Amino acid sequence: MSGGGDIGSTNTKTPADFLKSIRGRPVVVKLNSGVDYRGILACLDGYMNIAMEQTEEYVNGQLKNKYGDAFIRGNNVLYISTSKMTLADGA
């Protein structure tokens, strides 16, 4: 009866594994308000509070502000995604 349960069991990643793997990498954080923050993920906690470095704020796809460091409260986060391009590529 365990024939179907073995499929993919060695390659299973949890959301926590994903978040650990992207620390120190470029990410996009989308807020419930629709604002995007793009930068380097410095750290996060169990409440999804996020610290970012080299952060850029985008509203409606347009760059509005640049911050050295940014702290985002977790209850505002809609999702976190790995960035498709590095910050150097966008400069």
Short mmCIF file of N, CA, C and O in Angstrom, two decimals:
data_model
loop_
_atom_site.label_atom_id
_atom_site.label_comp_id
_atom_site.label_asym_id
_atom_site.label_seq_id
_atom_site.Cartn_x
_atom_site.Cartn_y
_atom_site.Cartn_z
N MET A 1 0.80 -1.21 0.00
CA MET A 1 0.00 0.00 0.00
C MET A 1 0.84 1.27 0.00
O MET A 1 0.33 2.35 -0.09
N SER A 2 2.15 1.13 0.14
CA SER A 2 3.00 2.32 0.18
C SER A 2 3.55 2.67 -1.19
O SER A 2 4.39 3.54 -1.30
N GLY A 3 3.09 2.04 -2.26
CA GLY A 3 3.62 2.28 -3.60
C GLY A 3 3.47 3.71 -4.06
O GLY A 3 4.37 4.30 -4.62
N GLY A 4 2.32 4.35 -3.81
CA GLY A 4 2.08 5.72 -4.28
C GLY A 4 2.70 6.77 -3.39
O GLY A 4 2.98 7.87 -3.83
N GLY A 5 2.95 6.45 -2.14
CA GLY A 5 3.48 7.43 -1.21
C GLY A 5 4.95 7.73 -1.41
O GLY A 5 5.45 8.73 -0.91
N ASP A 6 5.67 6.88 -2.13
CA ASP A 6 7.10 7.07 -2.30
C ASP A 6 7.44 8.05 -3.42
O ASP A 6 8.56 8.51 -3.50
N ILE A 7 6.51 8.37 -4.26
CA ILE A 7 6.78 9.24 -5.40
C ILE A 7 7.09 10.65 -4.90
O ILE A 7 6.30 11.28 -4.22
N GLY A 8 8.27 11.13 -5.23
CA GLY A 8 8.66 12.50 -4.90
C GLY A 8 9.01 12.72 -3.44
O GLY A 8 9.26 13.83 -3.05
N SER A 9 9.02 11.69 -2.64
CA SER A 9 9.26 11.89 -1.21
C SER A 9 10.68 12.37 -0.93
O SER A 9 10.90 13.06 0.05
N THR A 10 11.64 12.04 -1.78
CA THR A 10 13.01 12.48 -1.55
C THR A 10 13.23 13.92 -2.02
O THR A 10 14.23 14.52 -1.66
N ASN A 11 12.32 14.46 -2.79
CA ASN A 11 12.51 15.79 -3.37
C ASN A 11 11.48 16.78 -2.85
O ASN A 11 11.33 17.85 -3.41
N THR A 12 10.75 16.45 -1.79
CA THR A 12 9.71 17.32 -1.27
C THR A 12 10.32 18.53 -0.57
O THR A 12 11.20 18.39 0.26
N LYS A 13 9.85 19.72 -0.96
CA LYS A 13 10.28 20.96 -0.32
C LYS A 13 9.09 21.61 0.35
O LYS A 13 8.03 21.73 -0.25
N THR A 14 9.28 22.04 1.57
CA THR A 14 8.24 22.76 2.28
C THR A 14 8.40 24.26 2.03
O THR A 14 9.48 24.70 1.58
N PRO A 15 7.38 25.05 2.33
CA PRO A 15 7.56 26.51 2.21
C PRO A 15 8.72 27.03 3.06
O PRO A 15 9.43 27.94 2.65
N ALA A 16 8.93 26.43 4.23
CA ALA A 16 10.05 26.86 5.07
C ALA A 16 11.38 26.58 4.38
O ALA A 16 12.31 27.40 4.47
N ASP A 17 11.49 25.44 3.69
CA ASP A 17 12.71 25.13 2.94
C ASP A 17 12.96 26.17 1.86
O ASP A 17 14.08 26.62 1.64
N PHE A 18 11.89 26.55 1.16
CA PHE A 18 12.00 27.56 0.10
C PHE A 18 12.50 28.88 0.68
O PHE A 18 13.43 29.50 0.15
N LEU A 19 11.92 29.32 1.79
CA LEU A 19 12.30 30.59 2.39
C LEU A 19 13.74 30.58 2.87
O LEU A 19 14.46 31.57 2.74
N LYS A 20 14.19 29.45 3.41
CA LYS A 20 15.58 29.34 3.83
C LYS A 20 16.52 29.40 2.63
O LYS A 20 17.60 29.98 2.69
N SER A 21 16.09 28.82 1.52
CA SER A 21 16.96 28.75 0.34
C SER A 21 17.11 30.09 -0.37
O SER A 21 18.07 30.29 -1.11
N ILE A 22 16.16 31.01 -0.19
CA ILE A 22 16.25 32.30 -0.89
C ILE A 22 16.85 33.41 -0.05
O ILE A 22 16.99 34.53 -0.53
N ARG A 23 17.19 33.15 1.20
CA ARG A 23 17.82 34.17 2.04
C ARG A 23 19.13 34.61 1.39
O ARG A 23 19.93 33.80 0.96
N GLY A 24 19.30 35.93 1.28
CA GLY A 24 20.50 36.47 0.65
C GLY A 24 20.39 36.61 -0.85
O GLY A 24 21.34 37.03 -1.51
N ARG A 25 19.23 36.28 -1.41
CA ARG A 25 19.03 36.37 -2.87
C ARG A 25 18.01 37.45 -3.20
O ARG A 25 17.21 37.85 -2.35
N PRO A 26 18.00 37.92 -4.45
CA PRO A 26 17.00 38.92 -4.86
C PRO A 26 15.59 38.34 -4.83
O PRO A 26 15.37 37.22 -5.30
N VAL A 27 14.65 39.11 -4.26
CA VAL A 27 13.26 38.68 -4.17
C VAL A 27 12.33 39.83 -4.52
O VAL A 27 12.73 40.99 -4.52
N VAL A 28 11.09 39.47 -4.80
CA VAL A 28 10.00 40.43 -4.95
C VAL A 28 8.99 40.12 -3.85
O VAL A 28 8.56 38.98 -3.71
N VAL A 29 8.65 41.13 -3.06
CA VAL A 29 7.64 40.98 -2.02
C VAL A 29 6.44 41.82 -2.43
O VAL A 29 6.55 43.03 -2.59
N LYS A 30 5.31 41.17 -2.64
CA LYS A 30 4.07 41.87 -3.04
C LYS A 30 3.21 42.04 -1.80
O LYS A 30 2.96 41.08 -1.07
N LEU A 31 2.76 43.26 -1.57
CA LEU A 31 1.92 43.55 -0.43
C LEU A 31 0.44 43.47 -0.81
O LEU A 31 0.09 43.52 -2.00
N ASN A 32 -0.41 43.35 0.20
CA ASN A 32 -1.86 43.31 -0.03
C ASN A 32 -2.34 44.56 -0.75
O ASN A 32 -3.33 44.51 -1.49
N SER A 33 -1.65 45.67 -0.59
CA SER A 33 -2.03 46.93 -1.23
C SER A 33 -1.67 46.97 -2.71
O SER A 33 -2.05 47.90 -3.41
N GLY A 34 -0.88 45.98 -3.18
CA GLY A 34 -0.47 45.95 -4.58
C GLY A 34 0.92 46.50 -4.81
O GLY A 34 1.44 46.41 -5.92
N VAL A 35 1.54 47.07 -3.79
CA VAL A 35 2.89 47.63 -3.91
C VAL A 35 3.89 46.48 -3.89
O VAL A 35 3.74 45.51 -3.15
N ASP A 36 4.92 46.58 -4.75
CA ASP A 36 6.00 45.59 -4.80
C ASP A 36 7.26 46.18 -4.18
O ASP A 36 7.58 47.35 -4.41
N TYR A 37 7.98 45.35 -3.44
CA TYR A 37 9.30 45.70 -2.95
C TYR A 37 10.28 44.69 -3.51
O TYR A 37 10.06 43.48 -3.39
N ARG A 38 11.33 45.18 -4.14
CA ARG A 38 12.34 44.30 -4.75
C ARG A 38 13.67 44.60 -4.10
O ARG A 38 14.07 45.75 -3.97
N GLY A 39 14.35 43.54 -3.68
CA GLY A 39 15.64 43.71 -3.03
C GLY A 39 16.20 42.37 -2.59
O GLY A 39 15.71 41.31 -3.00
N ILE A 40 17.20 42.44 -1.73
CA ILE A 40 17.86 41.24 -1.23
C ILE A 40 17.21 40.85 0.09
O ILE A 40 17.12 41.67 1.01
N LEU A 41 16.75 39.61 0.20
CA LEU A 41 16.13 39.12 1.43
C LEU A 41 17.21 38.92 2.49
O LEU A 41 18.08 38.06 2.33
N ALA A 42 17.15 39.73 3.54
CA ALA A 42 18.15 39.62 4.61
C ALA A 42 17.71 38.58 5.63
O ALA A 42 18.49 37.71 5.99
N CYS A 43 16.46 38.65 6.09
CA CYS A 43 15.95 37.66 7.03
C CYS A 43 14.44 37.79 7.16
O CYS A 43 13.85 38.77 6.71
N LEU A 44 13.84 36.78 7.74
CA LEU A 44 12.42 36.81 8.03
C LEU A 44 12.16 35.90 9.22
O LEU A 44 12.98 35.04 9.55
N ASP A 45 10.99 36.09 9.84
CA ASP A 45 10.65 35.28 11.01
C ASP A 45 9.38 34.49 10.75
O ASP A 45 8.83 34.50 9.65
N GLY A 46 8.90 33.82 11.78
CA GLY A 46 7.72 32.97 11.66
C GLY A 46 6.44 33.73 11.37
O GLY A 46 5.45 33.14 10.94
N TYR A 47 6.42 35.02 11.61
CA TYR A 47 5.26 35.85 11.32
C TYR A 47 5.34 36.48 9.94
O TYR A 47 4.53 37.33 9.59
N MET A 48 6.36 36.10 9.17
CA MET A 48 6.61 36.64 7.84
C MET A 48 7.02 38.11 7.87
O MET A 48 6.91 38.81 6.87
N ASN A 49 7.50 38.60 9.02
CA ASN A 49 8.14 39.92 9.06
C ASN A 49 9.42 39.80 8.26
O ASN A 49 10.17 38.83 8.42
N ILE A 50 9.67 40.76 7.40
CA ILE A 50 10.77 40.65 6.43
C ILE A 50 11.73 41.82 6.58
O ILE A 50 11.31 42.97 6.72
N ALA A 51 13.01 41.51 6.53
CA ALA A 51 14.06 42.54 6.44
C ALA A 51 14.71 42.38 5.07
O ALA A 51 15.07 41.28 4.67
N MET A 52 14.83 43.50 4.36
CA MET A 52 15.42 43.50 3.02
C MET A 52 16.51 44.55 2.93
O MET A 52 16.49 45.54 3.66
N GLU A 53 17.44 44.33 2.01
CA GLU A 53 18.52 45.27 1.73
C GLU A 53 18.42 45.70 0.27
O GLU A 53 17.86 44.99 -0.55
N GLN A 54 18.99 46.87 -0.04
CA GLN A 54 18.99 47.40 -1.41
C GLN A 54 17.57 47.36 -2.00
O GLN A 54 17.35 46.91 -3.12
N THR A 55 16.62 47.87 -1.24
CA THR A 55 15.21 47.72 -1.57
C THR A 55 14.71 48.84 -2.48
O THR A 55 15.04 50.01 -2.28
N GLU A 56 13.91 48.44 -3.46
CA GLU A 56 13.25 49.38 -4.36
C GLU A 56 11.74 49.18 -4.24
O GLU A 56 11.27 48.06 -4.21
N GLU A 57 11.01 50.30 -4.19
CA GLU A 57 9.56 50.27 -4.06
C GLU A 57 8.93 50.57 -5.43
O GLU A 57 9.25 51.59 -6.04
N TYR A 58 8.05 49.69 -5.88
CA TYR A 58 7.36 49.86 -7.16
C TYR A 58 5.86 49.96 -6.92
O TYR A 58 5.27 49.11 -6.26
N VAL A 59 5.26 51.01 -7.49
CA VAL A 59 3.82 51.20 -7.43
C VAL A 59 3.31 51.22 -8.87
O VAL A 59 3.80 52.00 -9.68
N ASN A 60 2.39 50.32 -9.17
CA ASN A 60 1.88 50.18 -10.54
C ASN A 60 3.01 49.97 -11.54
O ASN A 60 2.98 50.51 -12.66
N GLY A 61 4.02 49.21 -11.14
CA GLY A 61 5.13 48.89 -12.03
C GLY A 61 6.17 49.99 -12.19
O GLY A 61 7.14 49.82 -12.90
N GLN A 62 5.96 51.13 -11.53
CA GLN A 62 6.89 52.26 -11.65
C GLN A 62 7.71 52.41 -10.36
O GLN A 62 7.16 52.37 -9.26
N LEU A 63 9.02 52.60 -10.51
CA LEU A 63 9.91 52.80 -9.37
C LEU A 63 9.54 54.10 -8.66
O LEU A 63 9.51 55.16 -9.28
N LYS A 64 9.24 54.01 -7.37
CA LYS A 64 8.87 55.20 -6.59
C LYS A 64 9.95 55.62 -5.60
O LYS A 64 10.17 56.81 -5.41
N ASN A 65 10.60 54.64 -4.94
CA ASN A 65 11.61 54.96 -3.93
C ASN A 65 12.67 53.89 -3.90
O ASN A 65 12.43 52.74 -4.29
N LYS A 66 13.86 54.29 -3.40
CA LYS A 66 14.93 53.33 -3.14
C LYS A 66 15.30 53.47 -1.67
O LYS A 66 15.45 54.59 -1.18
N TYR A 67 15.44 52.34 -1.00
CA TYR A 67 15.79 52.32 0.42
C TYR A 67 17.04 51.46 0.61
O TYR A 67 17.23 50.48 -0.09
N GLY A 68 17.85 51.83 1.57
CA GLY A 68 18.99 50.98 1.91
C GLY A 68 18.49 49.69 2.54
O GLY A 68 18.70 48.60 2.03
N ASP A 69 17.78 49.82 3.64
CA ASP A 69 17.18 48.68 4.33
C ASP A 69 15.69 48.94 4.48
O ASP A 69 15.26 50.09 4.63
N ALA A 70 14.90 47.88 4.45
CA ALA A 70 13.46 48.00 4.63
C ALA A 70 12.98 46.86 5.52
O ALA A 70 13.48 45.74 5.44
N PHE A 71 12.00 47.18 6.35
CA PHE A 71 11.37 46.19 7.20
C PHE A 71 9.89 46.17 6.88
O PHE A 71 9.25 47.21 6.88
N ILE A 72 9.36 45.00 6.59
CA ILE A 72 7.97 44.86 6.18
C ILE A 72 7.26 43.96 7.19
O ILE A 72 7.72 42.84 7.46
N ARG A 73 6.16 44.44 7.72
CA ARG A 73 5.38 43.66 8.67
C ARG A 73 4.67 42.52 7.94
O ARG A 73 4.08 42.71 6.88
N GLY A 74 4.74 41.34 8.51
CA GLY A 74 4.27 40.13 7.84
C GLY A 74 2.80 40.12 7.47
O GLY A 74 2.43 39.52 6.47
N ASN A 75 1.94 40.79 8.25
CA ASN A 75 0.51 40.73 7.93
C ASN A 75 0.16 41.53 6.67
O ASN A 75 -0.95 41.43 6.16
N ASN A 76 1.12 42.30 6.13
CA ASN A 76 0.90 43.04 4.89
C ASN A 76 1.33 42.27 3.65
O ASN A 76 1.08 42.70 2.53
N VAL A 77 2.00 41.13 3.83
CA VAL A 77 2.61 40.40 2.71
C VAL A 77 1.59 39.49 2.03
O VAL A 77 0.96 38.66 2.66
N LEU A 78 1.46 39.67 0.72
CA LEU A 78 0.63 38.78 -0.09
C LEU A 78 1.45 37.58 -0.53
O LEU A 78 1.02 36.44 -0.39
N TYR A 79 2.66 37.83 -1.07
CA TYR A 79 3.55 36.73 -1.42
C TYR A 79 4.99 37.20 -1.52
O TYR A 79 5.27 38.38 -1.62
N ILE A 80 5.90 36.21 -1.49
CA ILE A 80 7.33 36.44 -1.72
C ILE A 80 7.72 35.57 -2.90
O ILE A 80 7.39 34.39 -2.94
N SER A 81 8.42 36.16 -3.85
CA SER A 81 8.84 35.43 -5.04
C SER A 81 10.32 35.71 -5.31
O SER A 81 10.80 36.79 -5.00
N THR A 82 11.00 34.73 -5.86
CA THR A 82 12.37 35.00 -6.29
C THR A 82 12.32 35.94 -7.48
O THR A 82 11.43 35.84 -8.32
N SER A 83 13.27 36.84 -7.54
CA SER A 83 13.30 37.83 -8.61
C SER A 83 13.77 37.17 -9.90
O SER A 83 14.68 36.35 -9.90
N LYS A 84 13.15 37.56 -11.02
CA LYS A 84 13.54 37.01 -12.32
C LYS A 84 14.85 37.60 -12.81
O LYS A 84 15.53 37.02 -13.62
N MET A 85 15.21 38.80 -12.32
CA MET A 85 16.48 39.41 -12.70
C MET A 85 17.13 39.97 -11.46
O MET A 85 16.48 40.33 -10.50
N THR A 86 18.43 40.07 -11.49
CA THR A 86 19.17 40.62 -10.36
C THR A 86 19.05 42.13 -10.36
O THR A 86 18.70 42.74 -11.38
N LEU A 87 19.36 42.73 -9.26
CA LEU A 87 19.30 44.20 -9.16
C LEU A 87 20.27 44.84 -10.12
O LEU A 87 19.99 45.90 -10.68
N ALA A 88 21.42 44.21 -10.36
CA ALA A 88 22.41 44.77 -11.28
C ALA A 88 21.87 44.80 -12.71
O ALA A 88 22.17 45.70 -13.48
N ASP A 89 21.06 43.80 -13.08
CA ASP A 89 20.49 43.75 -14.42
C ASP A 89 19.50 44.90 -14.64
O ASP A 89 19.34 45.38 -15.75
N GLY A 90 18.81 45.29 -13.57
CA GLY A 90 17.79 46.33 -13.71
C GLY A 90 18.36 47.73 -13.66
O GLY A 90 17.66 48.68 -13.95
N ALA A 91 19.61 47.88 -13.30
CA ALA A 91 20.20 49.22 -13.14
C ALA A 91 20.63 49.80 -14.47
O ALA A 91 20.87 49.15 -15.43
#
